[in-house]
XYZ file of C-alpha atoms in Angstrom:
667
model
C -75.207 -118.468 206.212
C -75.394 -117.999 209.966
C -77.924 -120.923 211.095
C -78.786 -119.023 214.455
C -79.782 -115.992 212.642
C -83.145 -114.943 210.971
C -83.813 -113.035 208.127
C -86.588 -112.236 205.241
C -85.688 -112.419 201.538
C -87.390 -109.542 199.626
C -85.314 -109.693 196.464
C -83.476 -112.634 195.323
C -80.855 -112.674 192.400
C -80.234 -115.920 190.570
C -76.455 -116.404 189.802
C -77.374 -118.389 186.867
C -79.212 -118.881 183.464
C -81.809 -120.864 181.502
C -84.326 -123.355 183.050
C -82.656 -123.136 186.577
C -83.295 -119.459 186.873
C -86.703 -119.739 185.411
C -87.503 -122.455 188.020
C -86.047 -120.327 190.766
C -88.193 -117.381 190.089
C -91.563 -119.442 189.760
C -91.207 -120.348 193.510
C -89.990 -116.781 194.329
C -93.300 -115.300 192.557
C -95.434 -117.700 194.528
C -93.553 -116.286 197.721
C -94.278 -112.822 196.867
C -90.163 -112.429 196.388
C -88.811 -109.971 193.546
C -86.365 -111.312 191.262
C -83.231 -110.315 189.445
C -81.281 -112.175 186.647
C -77.750 -111.696 185.569
C -77.028 -112.536 181.728
C -74.210 -112.538 179.473
C -74.398 -110.752 176.063
C -75.243 -114.351 174.355
C -78.100 -114.526 176.833
C -79.675 -110.958 176.521
C -82.694 -112.035 174.699
C -83.526 -115.569 176.717
C -86.773 -115.957 178.483
C -85.308 -115.867 181.790
C -84.315 -112.693 181.474
C -87.684 -111.269 180.320
C -89.382 -113.310 183.093
C -87.062 -111.526 185.809
C -88.307 -108.310 187.785
C -84.829 -106.790 187.042
C -82.055 -107.917 184.926
C -78.251 -106.757 184.932
C -75.964 -107.463 182.167
C -72.543 -109.243 182.794
C -70.485 -108.189 179.453
C -69.140 -110.806 177.337
C -70.133 -114.567 176.402
C -68.058 -117.249 177.796
C -68.802 -118.453 181.347
C -65.287 -117.288 182.553
C -66.288 -114.071 181.424
C -69.829 -113.964 182.972
C -71.331 -116.205 185.095
C -68.257 -117.382 187.044
C -67.119 -113.735 187.599
C -68.278 -113.678 191.265
C -67.186 -109.918 191.651
C -69.528 -109.161 188.832
C -72.566 -111.231 190.210
C -72.150 -109.627 193.777
C -71.960 -106.036 192.209
C -75.041 -107.069 189.981
C -76.735 -107.987 193.407
C -75.693 -104.282 194.941
C -76.988 -102.438 191.713
C -80.348 -104.415 191.787
C -81.071 -103.791 195.413
C -81.200 -107.597 196.055
C -80.827 -109.127 199.451
C -80.176 -112.524 198.630
C -78.458 -115.040 196.037
C -79.406 -118.286 194.884
C -76.595 -119.945 192.904
C -78.741 -122.568 190.979
C -76.589 -125.525 190.043
C -73.279 -125.454 188.029
C -71.144 -122.445 187.606
C -70.694 -120.803 191.206
C -73.246 -123.065 193.069
C -70.361 -124.948 194.611
C -67.688 -122.300 195.007
C -66.904 -121.896 198.741
C -65.339 -118.567 198.154
C -68.006 -117.291 196.255
C -70.477 -118.343 198.917
C -68.127 -116.171 201.623
C -68.320 -113.200 199.080
C -71.885 -113.113 199.194
C -71.947 -112.977 202.986
C -69.484 -110.409 203.537
C -71.404 -108.333 201.150
C -74.253 -108.375 203.771
C -76.403 -110.672 201.279
C -77.833 -113.838 202.268
C -76.722 -116.862 200.624
C -79.556 -119.617 199.766
C -77.125 -122.628 200.251
C -75.138 -124.541 202.459
C -72.488 -123.094 204.744
C -68.962 -122.339 203.087
C -67.427 -124.710 205.146
C -69.622 -127.381 204.295
C -69.012 -126.683 200.604
C -65.335 -126.984 200.984
C -65.727 -130.021 203.160
C -67.499 -131.855 200.173
C -65.766 -129.945 197.291
C -62.800 -132.148 197.306
C -63.817 -135.733 196.066
C -60.620 -136.759 197.672
C -61.126 -135.233 200.815
C -64.793 -135.807 201.376
C -64.280 -139.846 200.806
C -61.813 -139.571 203.876
C -64.424 -137.802 205.803
C -66.971 -139.947 204.714
C -65.115 -143.120 205.587
C -64.310 -141.589 209.131
C -68.219 -141.243 209.438
C -68.816 -144.913 208.622
C -69.962 -144.163 205.187
C -69.082 -146.940 202.604
C -66.523 -145.524 200.191
C -64.438 -146.746 197.321
C -60.652 -147.042 197.514
C -58.329 -143.985 196.630
C -55.479 -144.591 193.919
C -52.923 -142.590 192.177
C -51.315 -142.746 188.777
C -48.280 -144.318 190.813
C -50.369 -146.860 192.938
C -52.827 -148.025 190.538
C -51.844 -151.727 189.577
C -53.335 -154.088 185.986
C -55.389 -155.741 189.266
C -57.322 -152.697 189.983
C -58.613 -152.137 186.222
C -60.780 -150.918 184.985
C -60.003 -147.634 186.213
C -62.191 -144.180 186.347
C -60.215 -140.781 186.183
C -62.720 -138.188 187.903
C -62.222 -134.466 188.401
C -62.104 -133.279 192.254
C -64.370 -130.527 191.554
C -67.524 -130.438 189.573
C -69.500 -132.969 187.868
C -71.707 -133.932 184.852
C -69.224 -136.384 183.308
C -66.655 -133.366 182.631
C -63.091 -134.327 183.532
C -63.978 -138.056 183.636
C -62.360 -140.893 181.849
C -62.704 -144.664 181.969
C -59.351 -146.509 181.642
C -58.890 -149.943 180.728
C -55.270 -149.880 180.352
C -52.418 -148.725 182.316
C -50.543 -147.555 179.431
C -53.327 -145.252 178.715
C -53.798 -143.887 182.434
C -51.220 -140.845 182.126
C -52.717 -139.682 178.976
C -56.273 -139.940 180.366
C -55.485 -138.038 183.282
C -53.877 -135.121 181.455
C -57.019 -134.927 179.106
C -59.480 -135.286 182.072
C -57.374 -132.648 183.816
C -57.648 -130.236 180.864
C -61.363 -130.608 180.525
C -61.965 -130.224 184.358
C -59.543 -126.922 184.392
C -61.902 -125.741 181.517
C -65.300 -126.222 182.961
C -64.593 -125.666 186.829
C -61.278 -123.820 187.035
C -59.652 -126.656 188.966
C -57.799 -129.375 187.013
C -57.446 -131.729 189.870
C -58.436 -135.159 189.278
C -58.445 -138.551 190.813
C -58.563 -142.260 190.301
C -60.729 -144.848 191.839
C -61.723 -148.366 190.784
C -64.480 -148.512 188.238
C -67.721 -150.713 189.099
C -68.869 -152.148 186.006
C -72.825 -152.313 185.624
C -73.265 -150.357 188.949
C -76.335 -148.181 189.594
C -76.327 -144.655 190.296
C -78.388 -144.012 193.266
C -78.698 -140.361 195.089
C -80.545 -139.486 198.217
C -82.068 -136.155 198.711
C -81.423 -134.412 202.075
C -82.491 -131.415 203.686
C -80.703 -129.838 206.651
C -82.643 -127.696 209.055
C -81.797 -125.984 212.451
C -83.848 -128.938 213.787
C -81.937 -131.895 211.993
C -81.764 -133.382 208.807
C -84.702 -134.691 206.769
C -84.157 -137.332 204.172
C -86.220 -137.040 201.187
C -86.227 -140.247 199.681
C -84.076 -141.575 196.742
C -83.422 -141.020 193.016
C -82.259 -143.635 190.464
C -80.109 -142.017 187.633
C -78.413 -144.930 186.213
C -79.308 -143.884 182.577
C -76.481 -141.965 181.404
C -74.299 -141.327 178.275
C -70.642 -140.188 178.838
C -71.382 -140.149 182.688
C -73.911 -137.343 182.152
C -77.506 -138.358 183.362
C -80.287 -139.066 180.536
C -83.131 -140.397 182.476
C -83.909 -139.994 186.248
C -86.767 -141.186 188.526
C -88.054 -141.612 192.056
C -88.317 -143.543 194.154
C -85.520 -145.805 192.653
C -86.974 -149.241 191.336
C -86.219 -152.641 192.764
C -84.294 -151.691 195.608
C -84.691 -154.062 198.698
C -86.303 -152.439 201.785
C -83.250 -153.134 203.890
C -80.973 -151.394 201.475
C -83.195 -148.388 200.805
C -83.052 -147.963 204.498
C -79.051 -148.222 204.774
C -78.797 -145.669 201.902
C -81.040 -143.009 203.965
C -79.068 -143.741 206.813
C -75.786 -143.388 205.334
C -77.076 -140.061 203.264
C -78.451 -138.559 206.804
C -74.896 -139.783 208.441
C -73.067 -137.792 205.709
C -75.006 -134.668 205.754
C -74.796 -134.465 209.925
C -70.942 -135.305 209.550
C -70.295 -131.584 207.996
C -73.568 -130.195 209.973
C -75.187 -129.534 206.608
C -77.849 -126.983 206.102
C -80.118 -126.605 203.050
C -81.059 -128.747 200.240
C -78.024 -131.405 199.263
C -77.707 -134.514 197.400
C -75.475 -137.519 198.571
C -74.633 -139.798 195.486
C -73.796 -143.478 195.830
C -72.858 -146.403 193.542
C -74.608 -149.224 193.883
C -73.677 -152.741 192.968
C -76.666 -154.846 192.459
C -74.874 -158.260 192.287
C -73.352 -157.742 195.588
C -76.242 -155.705 197.259
C -73.688 -152.888 198.241
C -73.238 -149.396 197.775
C -70.519 -146.930 198.085
C -70.224 -143.199 198.505
C -69.437 -140.874 195.506
C -69.943 -137.594 196.435
C -72.187 -135.151 197.871
C -73.640 -132.274 195.789
C -74.030 -129.199 198.041
C -76.565 -127.742 195.796
C -80.102 -128.423 194.131
C -79.669 -130.953 191.483
C -81.041 -131.118 187.953
C -82.908 -133.780 188.461
C -84.806 -132.579 191.661
C -88.395 -132.281 190.214
C -89.062 -136.188 190.531
C -88.346 -135.600 194.123
C -90.701 -132.855 194.555
C -93.199 -134.665 192.322
C -93.378 -137.915 194.896
C -93.185 -135.868 198.068
C -95.062 -132.982 197.397
C -92.364 -130.461 198.261
C -91.100 -127.159 196.672
C -87.403 -127.630 197.329
C -86.431 -124.125 196.243
C -88.922 -123.089 199.052
C -87.411 -125.232 201.303
C -84.116 -123.923 200.544
C -85.120 -120.317 201.064
C -86.935 -120.990 204.228
C -83.538 -122.711 205.462
C -81.373 -119.692 204.398
C -83.886 -117.199 206.138
C -83.145 -119.198 209.595
C -86.533 -120.962 209.815
C -87.242 -125.034 210.298
C -89.673 -125.695 207.685
C -92.095 -128.314 208.540
C -91.646 -130.963 206.316
C -91.873 -134.728 206.868
C -90.431 -137.318 204.343
C -93.236 -140.070 204.535
C -93.834 -142.253 201.811
C -93.398 -141.105 198.185
C -96.738 -141.021 196.194
C -96.703 -142.659 192.913
C -93.571 -142.358 190.879
C -92.178 -139.782 188.838
C -89.735 -139.910 185.736
C -87.598 -137.142 184.258
C -85.750 -136.759 180.982
C -83.068 -134.493 179.797
C -84.050 -133.038 176.215
C -80.657 -132.221 174.474
C -79.687 -130.419 171.354
C -77.583 -133.365 170.334
C -77.032 -135.820 167.727
C -76.882 -139.278 169.786
C -75.981 -140.927 166.217
C -72.983 -138.719 165.863
C -71.553 -139.517 169.369
C -74.012 -137.260 171.046
C -72.087 -134.188 169.041
C -73.911 -130.877 170.559
C -76.040 -128.953 168.325
C -76.605 -125.097 168.087
C -79.130 -122.746 165.916
C -82.347 -121.652 166.386
C -85.620 -123.827 167.656
C -88.055 -122.819 165.178
C -90.970 -124.730 167.033
C -91.062 -126.259 170.712
C -94.519 -127.406 171.885
C -95.096 -130.195 174.144
C -98.945 -130.978 174.360
C -100.467 -131.908 177.933
C -98.373 -130.044 180.110
C -100.263 -129.459 183.551
C -98.321 -126.397 184.252
C -94.832 -125.299 184.331
C -94.393 -125.921 187.956
C -97.472 -127.089 190.257
C -95.964 -126.583 193.703
C -97.749 -129.453 195.698
C -97.680 -131.956 192.853
C -100.479 -133.608 190.989
C -100.194 -136.440 188.549
C -99.374 -135.105 185.206
C -96.774 -133.537 183.014
C -94.352 -130.824 183.961
C -91.912 -128.962 181.614
C -89.015 -126.966 183.071
C -87.376 -125.395 180.039
C -84.965 -122.551 179.473
C -85.832 -121.997 175.837
C -89.022 -122.028 173.643
C -89.893 -121.066 170.073
C -87.592 -118.977 168.170
C -84.706 -119.224 170.984
C -81.248 -119.858 170.014
C -79.259 -122.833 171.358
C -75.665 -121.269 171.311
C -72.111 -122.952 171.652
C -70.943 -121.100 175.054
C -73.118 -123.132 177.592
C -74.858 -126.648 177.954
C -77.095 -127.944 175.112
C -79.994 -128.646 177.282
C -83.390 -127.651 176.024
C -85.502 -128.964 178.883
C -86.708 -131.329 181.445
C -89.832 -133.304 180.896
C -91.238 -134.932 183.915
C -94.057 -137.185 184.349
C -95.695 -138.126 187.874
C -98.069 -140.975 187.565
C -99.689 -143.580 190.079
C -97.172 -146.377 188.826
C -93.868 -146.600 187.202
C -95.054 -148.219 184.169
C -97.890 -145.505 183.630
C -95.145 -142.815 184.145
C -92.845 -144.489 181.558
C -95.550 -144.921 178.978
C -97.202 -141.455 179.431
C -93.705 -139.499 179.198
C -92.771 -141.674 176.227
C -96.387 -140.603 174.623
C -95.788 -136.841 175.561
C -92.257 -136.701 173.953
C -93.421 -138.386 170.744
C -96.288 -135.843 170.266
C -94.167 -132.977 171.265
C -93.297 -130.689 168.036
C -89.480 -129.854 168.049
C -87.917 -128.492 165.099
C -85.011 -126.614 163.817
C -82.231 -128.630 165.640
C -81.296 -132.283 165.668
C -82.224 -133.526 169.416
C -82.007 -136.739 171.450
C -85.966 -136.801 171.862
C -86.065 -140.232 169.347
C -83.650 -141.420 171.668
C -85.365 -140.654 174.771
C -88.608 -142.164 173.666
C -87.021 -145.503 172.522
C -85.230 -145.735 175.755
C -88.217 -145.208 177.763
C -89.975 -148.086 175.933
C -86.885 -150.446 176.198
C -87.382 -153.462 177.950
C -84.389 -152.730 179.977
C -85.686 -149.687 181.654
C -89.117 -151.251 181.921
C -87.524 -154.091 183.963
C -85.380 -152.237 185.856
C -82.392 -153.372 184.722
C -80.324 -150.292 183.533
C -76.965 -149.435 184.753
C -74.750 -146.842 184.120
C -72.946 -148.312 181.345
C -75.934 -149.423 179.791
C -75.584 -146.939 176.913
C -71.786 -147.852 176.378
C -71.074 -149.610 173.148
C -74.734 -149.642 172.104
C -76.204 -148.931 168.415
C -77.025 -145.399 169.058
C -77.947 -145.006 165.421
C -80.766 -147.911 166.077
C -81.455 -146.554 169.351
C -81.886 -142.936 168.174
C -84.304 -143.922 165.067
C -87.373 -142.233 164.541
C -90.330 -144.732 165.610
C -91.370 -145.276 162.252
C -88.508 -146.712 160.715
C -87.307 -145.879 157.034
C -90.903 -146.267 155.874
C -91.627 -143.246 158.003
C -89.188 -141.132 156.227
C -90.202 -142.335 152.757
C -93.977 -141.602 153.475
C -93.290 -138.173 154.985
C -91.221 -137.155 152.037
C -93.822 -137.945 149.502
C -96.234 -136.214 151.482
C -93.653 -133.031 151.735
C -93.243 -133.285 147.896
C -97.168 -133.129 147.703
C -97.783 -130.500 150.154
C -95.181 -128.036 148.518
C -96.555 -128.734 145.025
C -99.858 -127.825 146.378
C -98.145 -124.586 148.180
C -96.315 -123.699 144.572
C -99.879 -124.006 142.889
C -101.479 -121.684 145.329
C -98.879 -119.148 144.932
C -98.945 -118.695 141.338
C -100.709 -115.603 140.414
C -102.103 -117.348 137.442
C -102.883 -120.773 135.893
C -104.212 -121.447 139.598
C -106.753 -123.894 138.205
C -104.310 -125.998 136.800
C -103.316 -128.917 138.972
C -100.045 -129.235 140.592
C -97.630 -131.159 138.456
C -99.747 -131.398 135.489
C -98.407 -131.777 131.953
C -99.864 -131.824 128.393
C -97.619 -134.688 127.212
C -96.751 -137.813 128.149
C -94.139 -137.498 130.507
C -92.023 -139.332 133.176
C -92.618 -138.583 137.100
C -91.705 -135.558 138.812
C -88.780 -135.552 140.959
C -88.385 -133.859 144.495
C -85.134 -134.348 146.012
C -84.547 -133.790 149.904
C -81.519 -133.921 152.336
C -82.418 -135.528 155.170
C -81.696 -134.764 158.850
C -78.043 -134.011 160.165
C -76.552 -136.596 157.937
C -77.683 -134.730 154.597
C -78.593 -138.189 153.043
C -80.225 -137.451 149.667
C -83.815 -138.741 149.271
C -85.417 -138.426 146.126
C -89.217 -138.539 145.607
C -90.587 -139.441 142.474
C -94.388 -138.851 141.916
C -97.017 -138.068 139.334
C -99.329 -135.125 139.326
C -102.307 -133.947 137.495
C -105.892 -134.327 138.539
C -104.342 -136.308 141.765
C -101.097 -137.515 143.110
C -99.619 -140.786 143.271
C -96.186 -141.865 144.062
C -93.959 -143.701 141.305
C -92.094 -146.180 144.084
C -94.375 -146.527 146.864
C -96.481 -149.580 146.363
C -99.737 -149.616 148.161
C -100.028 -146.005 148.847
C -102.403 -143.367 147.883
C -103.409 -139.541 148.496
C -106.711 -139.208 150.198
C -106.672 -135.656 150.758
C -103.606 -132.914 149.566
C -103.198 -129.225 150.876
C -100.070 -126.967 151.050
C -99.840 -127.954 155.073
C -101.658 -131.254 155.472
C -101.777 -134.332 153.336
C -103.360 -137.744 153.963
C -102.221 -141.000 152.719
C -103.593 -144.450 152.516
C -101.161 -147.130 153.001
C -102.308 -150.861 152.503
C -105.891 -149.828 153.938
C -104.204 -147.666 157.036
C -105.090 -143.762 156.811
C -102.576 -141.414 158.312
C -102.433 -137.686 158.224
C -99.066 -135.889 157.500
C -98.566 -132.302 158.787
C -96.129 -130.415 156.698
C -94.616 -127.353 157.980
C -92.313 -124.962 156.134
C -90.124 -122.654 158.165
C -90.991 -118.998 157.004
C -87.409 -117.990 157.828
C -85.739 -120.890 155.984
C -88.364 -122.039 153.495
C -86.114 -124.668 151.895
C -86.435 -126.576 155.419
C -89.495 -128.708 155.988
C -90.575 -130.575 158.888
C -93.005 -133.504 158.671
C -95.133 -134.703 161.653
C -97.188 -137.685 161.714
C -97.974 -141.052 163.863
C -94.801 -142.373 162.603
C -92.809 -139.633 164.152
C -90.784 -136.316 163.093
C -88.997 -136.232 160.173
C -86.735 -133.198 159.173
C -86.001 -132.246 155.343
C -84.297 -129.834 153.533
C -85.064 -129.231 150.014
C -81.840 -129.925 147.648
C -80.981 -126.967 145.446
C -80.984 -127.546 141.611
C -77.835 -126.034 141.248
C -74.858 -125.895 143.925
C -72.856 -123.074 144.539
C -69.065 -123.926 143.498
C -67.679 -121.859 146.111
C -69.418 -124.032 148.645
C -67.427 -126.996 147.725
C -64.503 -128.371 149.865
C -61.298 -130.296 148.598
C -61.382 -134.168 149.686
C -59.645 -134.759 152.875
C -61.058 -131.484 154.410
C -61.454 -131.719 158.337
C -64.448 -129.549 158.918
C -65.748 -127.926 162.228
C -68.548 -130.083 163.390
C -70.166 -127.440 165.172
C -69.214 -123.718 166.361
C -66.755 -123.556 169.222
C -63.350 -122.675 169.831
C -59.933 -124.725 168.998
C -58.250 -125.509 172.015
C -55.273 -127.483 170.696
C -53.535 -128.176 167.259
C -51.866 -131.938 167.495
C -50.292 -131.558 164.012
C -47.979 -129.415 161.703
C -48.194 -128.604 158.170
C -46.517 -131.245 156.480
C -46.805 -133.817 158.901
C -47.235 -137.546 157.870
C -50.312 -138.840 159.900
C -52.100 -142.175 160.432
C -55.681 -143.018 160.070
C -57.574 -141.977 163.476
C -54.561 -139.842 164.508
C -55.643 -136.873 166.604
C -55.286 -133.311 164.628
C -56.965 -130.979 166.304
C -59.278 -130.928 169.549
C -62.250 -128.334 169.617
C -64.229 -127.189 172.734
C -68.316 -126.411 172.515
C -70.796 -126.312 174.891
C -67.922 -127.129 177.672
C -67.064 -130.506 176.071
C -63.882 -131.200 174.382
C -64.166 -133.123 170.873
C -61.024 -134.423 168.819
C -60.768 -134.448 165.045
C -58.851 -136.984 163.575
C -57.395 -138.046 160.230
C -59.762 -139.677 158.028
C -56.928 -141.737 156.571
C -53.136 -141.989 156.454
C -51.582 -139.141 154.574
C -50.058 -135.816 154.771
C -51.151 -132.437 156.273
C -51.395 -130.185 153.299
C -53.472 -127.394 154.977
C -53.906 -126.286 158.465
C -55.760 -122.814 158.708
C -56.765 -123.461 162.488
C -54.868 -122.349 165.624
C -55.292 -122.748 169.212
C -57.867 -120.063 170.843
C -59.544 -119.556 167.269
C -63.190 -119.377 167.150
C -64.869 -121.124 164.060
C -68.118 -121.621 162.614
C -69.830 -124.899 161.778
C -68.387 -126.230 158.453
C -65.174 -124.161 158.639
C -62.277 -126.153 156.990
C -59.588 -126.459 159.671
C -57.026 -128.589 158.098
C -56.784 -130.868 154.872
C -55.265 -134.370 154.810
C -54.010 -135.613 151.627
C -54.308 -139.472 151.246
C -51.267 -141.395 151.184
C -50.682 -143.041 147.757
C -51.481 -146.819 147.370
C -48.709 -149.210 146.902
C -50.234 -150.354 143.689
C -50.135 -146.806 142.362
């Protein structure tokens, strides 16, 4: 992009997918700009493809085959008659070579000059540049220069972000191995396996500053706090950052402006800092030369449309925008298809229902107080294994921080989200946690936390028991109404004295059995729940009175999978599956079987058939949704079966290997 030239964008291609493509399309519609989507085969039926004015297929499924192929993206722009390319974030958004190719093709690049991307693309070189510009930085180390006094250390990918290619190292003996693993993950995610090592600040806060470089100078649009993270990936973001001293906030803004001006930056960018509250000091981490996932919170409190500002700068115009003071407070959460209680294991499959009540609109432009939803998927869409598992960003803008936290927790708790295990309950619990409410969060807050407790439904075990009973009653009513004859006979009625009926469910992702014992006839009553009575029963709604408290439970059966039952109430969402009476013998697996936890690819096999292995020893490494997962031996023993091989694509539940337990000394 030549900052001295001017042009008019008429048809824009978004070189990205999902919610970011939809986000850019919304601004384009407001500006009267036609839109072009590119999509992989896996994404052919996704909402962003349907919403574009034109769409071009990129053959294949993986990012390497599709969204990372700059030549295919530029050819798609040529075919569709696009005159501009917006990179979104991720994929090619910070690829200087691609930005140059866009310009050489005669297209307008909606982003910074390629030279700016190059200067900030290497975290190693950018830190040297920032140090020369007077921006505080952390020291650079290598595997050879690091000492025990430098511990703990952080191994970090030089290209990319999102926590991929990042490892915390607390022992020098482990450094070489962690560098190797981080480099492998970075190569897979970004095509660049370069990593570096720096001191790791414990209990620091992640503060980032939004900048906009224009022909008339750099505008600073405040800061965001992104300290709530899991595995170095952001979970909750907010603007402005709470609890910063006035002088520190001003110094952060000044440092970010100096960083942008050091490379003559144009367009929207983010300068990230690590803030040490104990010392009231901050250090430059990196500059993201693109739009950030968390940009909506800045848009909310400053009343701007950052995508529109990006396009204005790309067209050679100097948009009239003043930072001013932020209005109110905005909080964003990232809603993921993942199981926090299983170490955030990514999930894949179909979303059977997705509804967030109270959304003001998907995007408000100049913001008003309320709820905003930026999503890439909806009811009936699939979360696949080739891309990130984020379902949506949910944002609340309110007059105060306390109101924003409360309103966002309430909106999430009332959302209907079925079909997959998600981090919804974790987010609700975090938003209501005193640590967040009091502004005491830091980047390692969730490390070592009791994730099972943090991700538990708000109603606890009692919610599961009551929901399962309500489901048993609703299913009995459904069965009675479905019978062609004898419809007047009450559900569960018997003409002889007998014991209770038993309906057995498998609960959530764990498959834990939950048996409900109940009596039918002229009314329903539980056999094991004291103080509980049924006041109304139907095939879709059941009302229970518990010790004088009345609650209604909504029971939803998935038409495409009748064994799946979702129960919603004020106690939260409980996902159940009816246990079949008879188990198919072919579905049984041998003891010691190592199963694929999700669909994905095997990237490494670290044992051989016949090997004697120890408990916890790595047997295989899988990759799914751009993250690597180690599958270890459940106990000491011998590898008696090994069906997996490197490069193999496997389905969830596939048997990858079998470890036969070693005989005990007593035997």
